[in-house]
Coordinates of N, CA and C in Angstrom, one line a residue:
X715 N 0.8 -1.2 0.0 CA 0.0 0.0 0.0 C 0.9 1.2 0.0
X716 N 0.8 2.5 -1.0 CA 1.1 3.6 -0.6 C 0.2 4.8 -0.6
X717 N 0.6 5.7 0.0 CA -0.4 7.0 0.2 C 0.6 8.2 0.0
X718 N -0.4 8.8 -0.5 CA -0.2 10.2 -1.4 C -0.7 11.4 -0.4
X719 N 0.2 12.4 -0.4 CA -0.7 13.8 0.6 C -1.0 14.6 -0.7
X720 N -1.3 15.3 -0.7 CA -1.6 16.8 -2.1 C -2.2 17.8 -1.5
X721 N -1.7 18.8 -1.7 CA -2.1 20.1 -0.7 C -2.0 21.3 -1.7
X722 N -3.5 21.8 -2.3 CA -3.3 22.6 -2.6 C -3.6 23.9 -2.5
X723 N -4.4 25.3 -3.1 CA -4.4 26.4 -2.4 C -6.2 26.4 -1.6
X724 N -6.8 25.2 -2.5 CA -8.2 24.9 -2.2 C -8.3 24.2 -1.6
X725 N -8.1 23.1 -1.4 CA -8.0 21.8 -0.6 C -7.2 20.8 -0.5
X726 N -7.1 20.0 1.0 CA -6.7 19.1 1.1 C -6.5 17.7 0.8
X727 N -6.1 17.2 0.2 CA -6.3 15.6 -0.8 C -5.5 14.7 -0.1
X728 N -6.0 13.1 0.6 CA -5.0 12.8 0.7 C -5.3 11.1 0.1
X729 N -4.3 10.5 -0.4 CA -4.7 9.4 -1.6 C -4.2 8.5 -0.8
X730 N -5.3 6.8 -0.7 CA -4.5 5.6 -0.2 C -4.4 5.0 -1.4
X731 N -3.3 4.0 -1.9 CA -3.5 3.1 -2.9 C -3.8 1.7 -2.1
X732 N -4.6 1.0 -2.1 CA -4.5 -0.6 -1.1 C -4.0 -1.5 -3.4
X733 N -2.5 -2.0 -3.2 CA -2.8 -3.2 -3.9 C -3.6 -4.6 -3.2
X734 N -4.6 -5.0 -3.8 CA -5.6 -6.3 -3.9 C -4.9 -6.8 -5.0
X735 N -4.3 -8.1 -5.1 CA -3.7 -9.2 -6.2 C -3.6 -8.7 -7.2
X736 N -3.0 -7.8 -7.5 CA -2.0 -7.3 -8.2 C -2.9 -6.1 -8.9
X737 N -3.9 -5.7 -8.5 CA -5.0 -4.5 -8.9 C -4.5 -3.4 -7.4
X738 N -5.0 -2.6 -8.0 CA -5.2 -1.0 -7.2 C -6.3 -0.6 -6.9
X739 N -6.7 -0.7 -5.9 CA -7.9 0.2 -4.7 C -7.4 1.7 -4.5
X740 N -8.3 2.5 -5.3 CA -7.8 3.9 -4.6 C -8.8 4.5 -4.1
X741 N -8.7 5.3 -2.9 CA -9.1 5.7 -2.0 C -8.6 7.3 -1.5
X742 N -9.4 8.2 -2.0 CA -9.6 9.5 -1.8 C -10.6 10.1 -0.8
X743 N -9.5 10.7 0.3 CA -10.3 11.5 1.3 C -10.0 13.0 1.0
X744 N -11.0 13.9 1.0 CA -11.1 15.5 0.6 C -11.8 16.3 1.6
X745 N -10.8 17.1 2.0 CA -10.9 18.0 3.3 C -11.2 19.5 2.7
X746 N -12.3 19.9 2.7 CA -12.6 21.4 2.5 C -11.7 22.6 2.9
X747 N -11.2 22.4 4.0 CA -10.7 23.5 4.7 C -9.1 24.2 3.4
X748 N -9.4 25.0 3.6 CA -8.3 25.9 3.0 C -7.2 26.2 3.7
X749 N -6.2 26.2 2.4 CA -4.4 26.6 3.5 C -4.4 27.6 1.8
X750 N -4.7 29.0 1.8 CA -4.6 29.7 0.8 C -3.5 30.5 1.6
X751 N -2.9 30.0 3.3 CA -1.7 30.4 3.2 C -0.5 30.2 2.9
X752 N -0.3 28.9 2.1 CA 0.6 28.5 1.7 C 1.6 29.2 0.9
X753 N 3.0 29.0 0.8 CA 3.7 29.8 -0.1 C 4.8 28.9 -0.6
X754 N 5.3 29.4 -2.3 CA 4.9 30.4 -2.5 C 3.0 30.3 -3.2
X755 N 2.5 31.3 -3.4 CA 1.2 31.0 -4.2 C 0.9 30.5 -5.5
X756 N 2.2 30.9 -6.0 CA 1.8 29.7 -7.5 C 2.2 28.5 -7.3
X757 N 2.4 27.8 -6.5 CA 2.7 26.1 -6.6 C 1.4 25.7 -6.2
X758 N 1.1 25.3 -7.1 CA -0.2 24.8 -8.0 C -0.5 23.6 -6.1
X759 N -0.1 22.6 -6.1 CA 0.1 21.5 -5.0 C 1.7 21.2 -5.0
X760 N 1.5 20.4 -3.8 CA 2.7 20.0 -2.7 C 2.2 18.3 -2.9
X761 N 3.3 17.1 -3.4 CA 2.8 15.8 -3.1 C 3.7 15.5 -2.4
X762 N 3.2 14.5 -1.3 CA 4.9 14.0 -0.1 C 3.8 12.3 -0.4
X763 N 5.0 11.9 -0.7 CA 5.0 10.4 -0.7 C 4.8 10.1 0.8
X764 N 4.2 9.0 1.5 CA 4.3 8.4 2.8 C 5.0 7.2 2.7
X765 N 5.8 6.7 3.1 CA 6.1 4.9 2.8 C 5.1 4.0 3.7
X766 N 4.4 3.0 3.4 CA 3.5 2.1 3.9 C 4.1 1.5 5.1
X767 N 3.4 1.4 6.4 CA 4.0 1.7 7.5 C 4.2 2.6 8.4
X768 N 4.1 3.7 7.9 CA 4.8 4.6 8.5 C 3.8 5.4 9.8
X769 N 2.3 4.8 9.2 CA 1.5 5.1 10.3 C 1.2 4.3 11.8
X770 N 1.4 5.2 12.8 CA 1.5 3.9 14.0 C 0.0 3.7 14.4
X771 N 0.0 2.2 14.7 CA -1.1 1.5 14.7 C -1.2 2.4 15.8
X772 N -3.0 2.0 16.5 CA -3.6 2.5 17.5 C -3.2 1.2 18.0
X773 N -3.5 1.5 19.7 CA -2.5 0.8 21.1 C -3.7 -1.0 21.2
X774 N -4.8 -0.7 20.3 CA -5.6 -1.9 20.2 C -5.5 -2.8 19.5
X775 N -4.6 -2.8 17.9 CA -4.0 -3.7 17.4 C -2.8 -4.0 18.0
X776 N -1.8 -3.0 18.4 CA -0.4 -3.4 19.0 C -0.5 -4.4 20.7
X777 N -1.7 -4.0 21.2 CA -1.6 -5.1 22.4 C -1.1 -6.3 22.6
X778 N -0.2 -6.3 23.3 CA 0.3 -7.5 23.4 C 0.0 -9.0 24.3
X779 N -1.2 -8.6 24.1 CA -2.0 -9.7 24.9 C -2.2 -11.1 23.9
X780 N -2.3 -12.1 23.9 CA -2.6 -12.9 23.3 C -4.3 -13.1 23.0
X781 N -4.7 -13.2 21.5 CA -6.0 -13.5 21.5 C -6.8 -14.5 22.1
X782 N -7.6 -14.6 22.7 CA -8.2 -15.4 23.7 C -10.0 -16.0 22.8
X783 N -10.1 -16.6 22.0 CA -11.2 -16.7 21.4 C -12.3 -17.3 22.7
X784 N -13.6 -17.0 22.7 CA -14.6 -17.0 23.3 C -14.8 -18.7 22.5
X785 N -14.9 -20.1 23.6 CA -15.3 -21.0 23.3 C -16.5 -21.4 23.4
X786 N -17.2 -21.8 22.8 CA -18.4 -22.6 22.5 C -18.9 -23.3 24.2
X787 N -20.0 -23.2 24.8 CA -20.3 -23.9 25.9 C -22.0 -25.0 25.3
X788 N -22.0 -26.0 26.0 CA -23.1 -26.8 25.5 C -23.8 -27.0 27.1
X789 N -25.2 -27.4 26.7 CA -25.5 -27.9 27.7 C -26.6 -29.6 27.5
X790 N -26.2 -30.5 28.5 CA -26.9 -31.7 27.9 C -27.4 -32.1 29.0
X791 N -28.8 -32.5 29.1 CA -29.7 -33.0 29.8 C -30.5 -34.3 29.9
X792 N -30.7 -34.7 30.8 CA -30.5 -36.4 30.9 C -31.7 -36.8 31.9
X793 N -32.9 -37.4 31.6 CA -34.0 -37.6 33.0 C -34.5 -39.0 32.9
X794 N -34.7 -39.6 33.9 CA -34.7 -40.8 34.3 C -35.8 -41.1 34.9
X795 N -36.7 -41.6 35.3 CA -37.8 -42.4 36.5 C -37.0 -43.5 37.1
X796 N -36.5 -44.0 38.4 CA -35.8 -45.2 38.7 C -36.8 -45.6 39.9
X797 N -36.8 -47.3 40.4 CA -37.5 -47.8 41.3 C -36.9 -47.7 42.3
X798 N -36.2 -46.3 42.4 CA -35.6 -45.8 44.3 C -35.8 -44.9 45.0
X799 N -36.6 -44.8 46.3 CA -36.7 -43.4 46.8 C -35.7 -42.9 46.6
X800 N -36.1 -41.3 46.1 CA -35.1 -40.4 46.4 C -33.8 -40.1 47.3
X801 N -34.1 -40.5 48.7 CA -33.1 -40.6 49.8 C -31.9 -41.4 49.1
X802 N -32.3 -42.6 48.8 CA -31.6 -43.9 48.6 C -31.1 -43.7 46.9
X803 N -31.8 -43.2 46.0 CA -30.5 -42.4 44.6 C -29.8 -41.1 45.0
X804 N -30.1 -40.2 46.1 CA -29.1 -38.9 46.5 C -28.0 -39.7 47.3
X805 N -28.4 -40.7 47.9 CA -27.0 -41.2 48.7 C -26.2 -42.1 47.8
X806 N -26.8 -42.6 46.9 CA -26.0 -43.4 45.9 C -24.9 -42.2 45.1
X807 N -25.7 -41.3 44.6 CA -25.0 -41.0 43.7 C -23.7 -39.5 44.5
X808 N -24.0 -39.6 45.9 CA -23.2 -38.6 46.8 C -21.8 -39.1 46.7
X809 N -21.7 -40.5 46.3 CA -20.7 -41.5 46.4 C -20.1 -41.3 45.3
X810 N -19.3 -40.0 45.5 CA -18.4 -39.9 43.8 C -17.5 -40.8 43.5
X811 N -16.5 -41.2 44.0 CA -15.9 -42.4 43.6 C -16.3 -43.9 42.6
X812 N -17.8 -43.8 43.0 CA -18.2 -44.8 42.1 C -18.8 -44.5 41.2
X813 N -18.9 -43.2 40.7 CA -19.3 -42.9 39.7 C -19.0 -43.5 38.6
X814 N -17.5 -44.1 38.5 CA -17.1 -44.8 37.1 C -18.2 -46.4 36.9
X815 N -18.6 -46.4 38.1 CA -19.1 -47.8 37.8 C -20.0 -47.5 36.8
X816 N -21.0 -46.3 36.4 CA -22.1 -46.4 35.7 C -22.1 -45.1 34.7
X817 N -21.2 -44.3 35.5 CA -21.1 -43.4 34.0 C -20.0 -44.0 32.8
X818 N -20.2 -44.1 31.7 CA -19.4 -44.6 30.6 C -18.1 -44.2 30.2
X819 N -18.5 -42.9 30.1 CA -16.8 -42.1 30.1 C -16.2 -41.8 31.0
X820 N -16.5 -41.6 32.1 CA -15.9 -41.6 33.9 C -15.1 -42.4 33.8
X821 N -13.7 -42.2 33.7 CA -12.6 -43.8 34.2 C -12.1 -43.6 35.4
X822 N -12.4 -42.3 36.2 CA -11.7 -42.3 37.8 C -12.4 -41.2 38.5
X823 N -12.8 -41.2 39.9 CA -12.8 -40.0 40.4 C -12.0 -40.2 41.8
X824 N -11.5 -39.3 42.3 CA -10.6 -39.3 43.5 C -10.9 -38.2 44.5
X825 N -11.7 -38.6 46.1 CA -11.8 -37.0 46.7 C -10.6 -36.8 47.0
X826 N -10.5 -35.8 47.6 CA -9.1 -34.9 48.4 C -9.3 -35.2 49.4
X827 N -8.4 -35.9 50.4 CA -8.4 -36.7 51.5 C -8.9 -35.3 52.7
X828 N -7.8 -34.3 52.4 CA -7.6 -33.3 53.2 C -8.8 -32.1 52.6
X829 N -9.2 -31.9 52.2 CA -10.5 -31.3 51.5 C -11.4 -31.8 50.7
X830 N -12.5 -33.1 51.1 CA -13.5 -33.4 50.5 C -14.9 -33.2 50.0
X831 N -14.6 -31.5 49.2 CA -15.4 -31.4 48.5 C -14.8 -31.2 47.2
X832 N -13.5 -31.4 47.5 CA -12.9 -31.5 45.7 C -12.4 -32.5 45.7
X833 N -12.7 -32.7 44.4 CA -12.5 -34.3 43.7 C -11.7 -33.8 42.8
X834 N -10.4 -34.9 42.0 CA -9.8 -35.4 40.7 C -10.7 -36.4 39.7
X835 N -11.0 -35.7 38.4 CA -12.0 -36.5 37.7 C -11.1 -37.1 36.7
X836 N -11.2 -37.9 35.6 CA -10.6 -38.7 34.7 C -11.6 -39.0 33.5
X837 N -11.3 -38.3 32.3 CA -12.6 -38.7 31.7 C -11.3 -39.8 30.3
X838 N -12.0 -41.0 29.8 CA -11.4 -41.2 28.7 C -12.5 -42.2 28.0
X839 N -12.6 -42.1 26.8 CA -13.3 -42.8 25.8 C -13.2 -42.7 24.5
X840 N -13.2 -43.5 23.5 CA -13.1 -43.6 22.2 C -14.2 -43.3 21.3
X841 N -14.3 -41.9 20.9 CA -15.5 -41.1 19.8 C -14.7 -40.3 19.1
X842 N -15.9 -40.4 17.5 CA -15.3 -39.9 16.5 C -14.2 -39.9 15.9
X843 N -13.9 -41.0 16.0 CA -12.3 -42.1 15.7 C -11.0 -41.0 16.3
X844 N -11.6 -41.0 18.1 CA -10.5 -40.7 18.6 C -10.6 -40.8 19.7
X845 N -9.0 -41.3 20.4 CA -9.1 -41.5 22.1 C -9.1 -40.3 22.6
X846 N -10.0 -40.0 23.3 CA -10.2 -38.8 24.2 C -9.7 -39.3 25.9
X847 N -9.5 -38.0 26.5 CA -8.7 -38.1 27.3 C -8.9 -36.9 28.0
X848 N -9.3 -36.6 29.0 CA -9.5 -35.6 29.9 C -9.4 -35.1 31.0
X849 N -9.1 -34.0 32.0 CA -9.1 -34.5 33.5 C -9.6 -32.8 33.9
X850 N -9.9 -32.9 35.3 CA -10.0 -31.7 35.8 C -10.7 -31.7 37.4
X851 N -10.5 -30.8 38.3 CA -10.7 -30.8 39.5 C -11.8 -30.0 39.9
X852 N -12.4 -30.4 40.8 CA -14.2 -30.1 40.5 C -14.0 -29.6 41.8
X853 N -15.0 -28.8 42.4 CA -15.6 -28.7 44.0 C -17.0 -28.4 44.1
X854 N -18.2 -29.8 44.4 CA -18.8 -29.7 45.1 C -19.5 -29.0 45.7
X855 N -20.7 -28.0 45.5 CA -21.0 -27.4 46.1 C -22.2 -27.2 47.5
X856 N -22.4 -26.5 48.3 CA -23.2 -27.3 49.0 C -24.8 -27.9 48.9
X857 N -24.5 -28.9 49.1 CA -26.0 -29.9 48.5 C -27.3 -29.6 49.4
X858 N -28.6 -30.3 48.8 CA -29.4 -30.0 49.4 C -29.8 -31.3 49.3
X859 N -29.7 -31.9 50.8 CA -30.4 -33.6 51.1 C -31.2 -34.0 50.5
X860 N -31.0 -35.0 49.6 CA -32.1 -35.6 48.8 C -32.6 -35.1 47.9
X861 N -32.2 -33.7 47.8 CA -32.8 -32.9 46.5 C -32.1 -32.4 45.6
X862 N -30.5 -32.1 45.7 CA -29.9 -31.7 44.5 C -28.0 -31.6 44.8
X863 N -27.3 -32.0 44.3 CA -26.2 -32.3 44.2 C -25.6 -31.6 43.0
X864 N -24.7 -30.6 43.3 CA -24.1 -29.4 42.0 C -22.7 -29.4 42.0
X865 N -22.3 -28.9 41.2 CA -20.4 -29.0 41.1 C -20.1 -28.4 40.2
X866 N -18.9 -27.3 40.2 CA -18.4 -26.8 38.9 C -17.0 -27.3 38.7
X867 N -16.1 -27.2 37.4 CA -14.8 -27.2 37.5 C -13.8 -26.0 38.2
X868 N -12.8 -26.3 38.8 CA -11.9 -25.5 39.3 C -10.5 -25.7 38.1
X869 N -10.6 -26.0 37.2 CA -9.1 -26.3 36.8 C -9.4 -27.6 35.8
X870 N -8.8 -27.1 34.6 CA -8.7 -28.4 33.3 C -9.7 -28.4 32.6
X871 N -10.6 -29.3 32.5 CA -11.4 -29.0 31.3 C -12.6 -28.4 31.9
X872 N -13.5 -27.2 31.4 CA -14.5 -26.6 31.9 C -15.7 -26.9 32.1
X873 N -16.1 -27.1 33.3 CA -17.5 -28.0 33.0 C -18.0 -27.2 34.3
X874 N -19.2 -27.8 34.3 CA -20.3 -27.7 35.6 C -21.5 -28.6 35.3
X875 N -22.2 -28.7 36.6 CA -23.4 -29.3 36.4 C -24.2 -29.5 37.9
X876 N -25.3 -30.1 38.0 CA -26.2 -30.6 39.0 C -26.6 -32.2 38.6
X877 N -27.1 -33.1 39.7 CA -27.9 -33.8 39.7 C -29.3 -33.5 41.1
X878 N -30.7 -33.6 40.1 CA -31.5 -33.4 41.2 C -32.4 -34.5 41.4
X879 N -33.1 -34.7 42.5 CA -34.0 -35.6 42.5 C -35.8 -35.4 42.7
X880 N -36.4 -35.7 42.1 CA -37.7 -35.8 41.9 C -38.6 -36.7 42.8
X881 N -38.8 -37.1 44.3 CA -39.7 -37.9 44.5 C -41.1 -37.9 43.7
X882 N -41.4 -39.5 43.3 CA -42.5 -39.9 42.4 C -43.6 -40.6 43.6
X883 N -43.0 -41.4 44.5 CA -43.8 -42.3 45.4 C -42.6 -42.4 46.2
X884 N -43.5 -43.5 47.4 CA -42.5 -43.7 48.7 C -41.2 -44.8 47.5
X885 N -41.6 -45.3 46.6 CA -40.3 -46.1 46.6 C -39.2 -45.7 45.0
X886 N -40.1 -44.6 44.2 CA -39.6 -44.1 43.2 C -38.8 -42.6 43.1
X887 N -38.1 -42.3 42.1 CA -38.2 -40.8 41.9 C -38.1 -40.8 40.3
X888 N -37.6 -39.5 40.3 CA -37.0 -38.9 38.9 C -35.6 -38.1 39.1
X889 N -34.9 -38.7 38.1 CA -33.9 -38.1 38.4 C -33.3 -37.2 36.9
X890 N -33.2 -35.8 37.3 CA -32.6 -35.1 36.2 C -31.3 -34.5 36.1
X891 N -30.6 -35.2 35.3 CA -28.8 -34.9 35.2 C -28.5 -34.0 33.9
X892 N -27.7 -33.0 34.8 CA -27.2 -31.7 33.9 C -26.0 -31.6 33.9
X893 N -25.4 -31.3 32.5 CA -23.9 -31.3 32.3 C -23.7 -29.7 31.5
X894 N -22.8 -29.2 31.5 CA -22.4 -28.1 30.8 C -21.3 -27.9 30.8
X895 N -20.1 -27.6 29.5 CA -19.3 -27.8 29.4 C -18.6 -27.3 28.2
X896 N -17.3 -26.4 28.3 CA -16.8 -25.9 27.2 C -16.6 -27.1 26.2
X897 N -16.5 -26.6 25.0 CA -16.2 -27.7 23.7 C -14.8 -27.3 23.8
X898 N -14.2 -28.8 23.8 CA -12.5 -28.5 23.3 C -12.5 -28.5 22.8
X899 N -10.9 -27.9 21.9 CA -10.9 -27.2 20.3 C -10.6 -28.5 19.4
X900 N -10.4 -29.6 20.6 CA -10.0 -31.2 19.7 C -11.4 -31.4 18.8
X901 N -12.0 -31.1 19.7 CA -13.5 -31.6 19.2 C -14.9 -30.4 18.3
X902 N -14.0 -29.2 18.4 CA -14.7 -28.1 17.8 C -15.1 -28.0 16.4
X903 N -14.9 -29.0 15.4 CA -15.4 -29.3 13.9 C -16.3 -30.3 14.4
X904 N -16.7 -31.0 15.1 CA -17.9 -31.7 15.3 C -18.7 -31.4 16.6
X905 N -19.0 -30.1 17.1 CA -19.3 -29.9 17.8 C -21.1 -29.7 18.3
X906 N -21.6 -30.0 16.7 CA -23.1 -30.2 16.6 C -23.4 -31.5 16.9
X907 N -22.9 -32.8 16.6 CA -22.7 -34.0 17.0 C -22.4 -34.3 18.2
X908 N -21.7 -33.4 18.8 CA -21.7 -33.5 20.1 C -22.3 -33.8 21.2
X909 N -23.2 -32.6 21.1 CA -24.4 -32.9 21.9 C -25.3 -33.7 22.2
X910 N -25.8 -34.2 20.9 CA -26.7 -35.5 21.1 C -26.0 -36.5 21.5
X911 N -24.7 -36.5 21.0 CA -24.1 -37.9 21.3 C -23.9 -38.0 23.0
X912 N -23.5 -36.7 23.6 CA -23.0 -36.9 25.0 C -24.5 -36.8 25.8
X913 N -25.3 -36.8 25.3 CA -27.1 -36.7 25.8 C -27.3 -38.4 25.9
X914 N -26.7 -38.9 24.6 CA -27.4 -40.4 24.9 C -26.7 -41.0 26.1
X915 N -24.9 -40.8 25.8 CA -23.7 -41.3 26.6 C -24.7 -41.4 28.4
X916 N -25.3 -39.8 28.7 CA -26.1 -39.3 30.3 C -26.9 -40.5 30.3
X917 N -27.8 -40.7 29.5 CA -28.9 -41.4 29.4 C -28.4 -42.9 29.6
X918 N -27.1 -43.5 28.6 CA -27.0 -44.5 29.6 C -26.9 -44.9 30.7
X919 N -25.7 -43.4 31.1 CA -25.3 -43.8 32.4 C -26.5 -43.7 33.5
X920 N -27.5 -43.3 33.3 CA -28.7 -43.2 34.1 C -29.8 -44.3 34.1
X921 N -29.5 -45.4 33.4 CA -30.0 -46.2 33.5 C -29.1 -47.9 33.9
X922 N -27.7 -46.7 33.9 CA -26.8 -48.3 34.5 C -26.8 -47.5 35.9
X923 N -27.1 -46.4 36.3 CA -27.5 -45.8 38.1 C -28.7 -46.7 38.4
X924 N -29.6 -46.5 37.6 CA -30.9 -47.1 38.2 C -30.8 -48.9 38.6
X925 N -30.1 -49.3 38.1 CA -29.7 -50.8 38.0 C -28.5 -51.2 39.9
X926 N -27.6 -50.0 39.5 CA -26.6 -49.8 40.8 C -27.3 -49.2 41.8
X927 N -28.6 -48.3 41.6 CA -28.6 -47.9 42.9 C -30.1 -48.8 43.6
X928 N -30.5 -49.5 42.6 CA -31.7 -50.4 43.1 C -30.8 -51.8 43.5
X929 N -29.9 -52.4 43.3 CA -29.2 -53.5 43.7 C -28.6 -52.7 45.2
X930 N -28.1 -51.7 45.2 CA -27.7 -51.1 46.3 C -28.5 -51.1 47.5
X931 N -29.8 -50.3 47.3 CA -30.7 -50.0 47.9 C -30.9 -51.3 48.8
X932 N -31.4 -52.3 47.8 CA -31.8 -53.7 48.5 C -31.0 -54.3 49.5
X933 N -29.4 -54.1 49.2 CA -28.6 -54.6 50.3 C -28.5 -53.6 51.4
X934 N -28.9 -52.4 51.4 CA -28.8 -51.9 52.7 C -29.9 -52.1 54.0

């Protein structure tokens, strides 16, 4: 790109050229204001070449922050009827550690011996012809007996969610599981497929809970 000034006794001219692939964009700004003081008076205009560059950016392109793109967040929802009072699926599923037994992609969770409302999660499963692999440290937040169990991430991959419970009768409920969770950029070209898929993934795991927490139930 180069730019042209022209100053003459009537007006101000000042010319951008933008080369586009191997063509010329020109671009004329025209300032009314008069410099009929200029000297001497017969020089018709004044041209001063600029070299390309030479204008300093504003402090908003030059920031030296790194760009931080705004990621995609999903949310997937998952509801159940199981043959367990409520009391007896809130205490099943308070038991985060065994969570891998029945969620599918859960391969670990670990509390903090010394702080037990944060856990170490472990997620790993084979989708969309690829091993996935995930981890991140959650905390727990405070629950409401029998009625709802929440957690967000603190660190690694970004999630949150709730599990609540629905008493139906003295020996049923409903249980509805909520997940929400940034898309990683591994997985960000399939990220419409996502969602349903990780909708069905909840749904199983809520019906291998209902199986673990009615075998449970019976032995207590």
């Amino acid at each position: 790109m180069s730019s042209s000034l022209a100053i003459s006794s009537s007006s101000l001219r000042l010319t951008h050229v933008f080369p586009t692939n191997g063509n010329a964009i020109l671009f004329n700004a025209i300032s009314s204001c008069r410099v009929s003081s200029l000297k001497p008076p017969s020089l018709n205009s004044i041209f001063i070449r600029i070299p390309f560059g030479s204008f300093k950016k504003a402090s908003f392109f030059t920031s030296s922050r790194p760009f931080s793109p705004v990621m995609e967040w999903q949310d997937c929802t998952a509801k159940m009827e199981i043959d367990v009072p409520a009391s007896v699926a809130y205490k099943c599923y308070s038991d985060r550690e065994a969570i891998p037994n029945w969620m599918p992609f859960i391969s670990s969770v670990q509390v903090l011996e010394d702080k037990p409302d944060l856990s170490r999660w472990s997620l790993k499963y084979n989708a969309f012809g690829r091993d996935l692999e995930y981890s991140w440290l959650a905390r727990n937040m405070q629950p409401i007996p029998n009625q709802k169990i929440h957690w967000r991430s603190l660190e690694g991959l970004p999630n949150r969610g709730a599990v609540r419970f629905y008493p139906k009768g003295p020996s049923s409920c409903l249980i509805e599981l909520t997940v929400s969770y940034e898309v990683p950029q591994l997985l960000a070209p399939v990220a419409s497929a996502l969602q349903p898929f990780l909708e069905n993934l909840l749904k199983s795991g809520l019906d291998r809970f209902a199986k673990y927490a009615k075998s449970s139930g019976s032995t207590r």
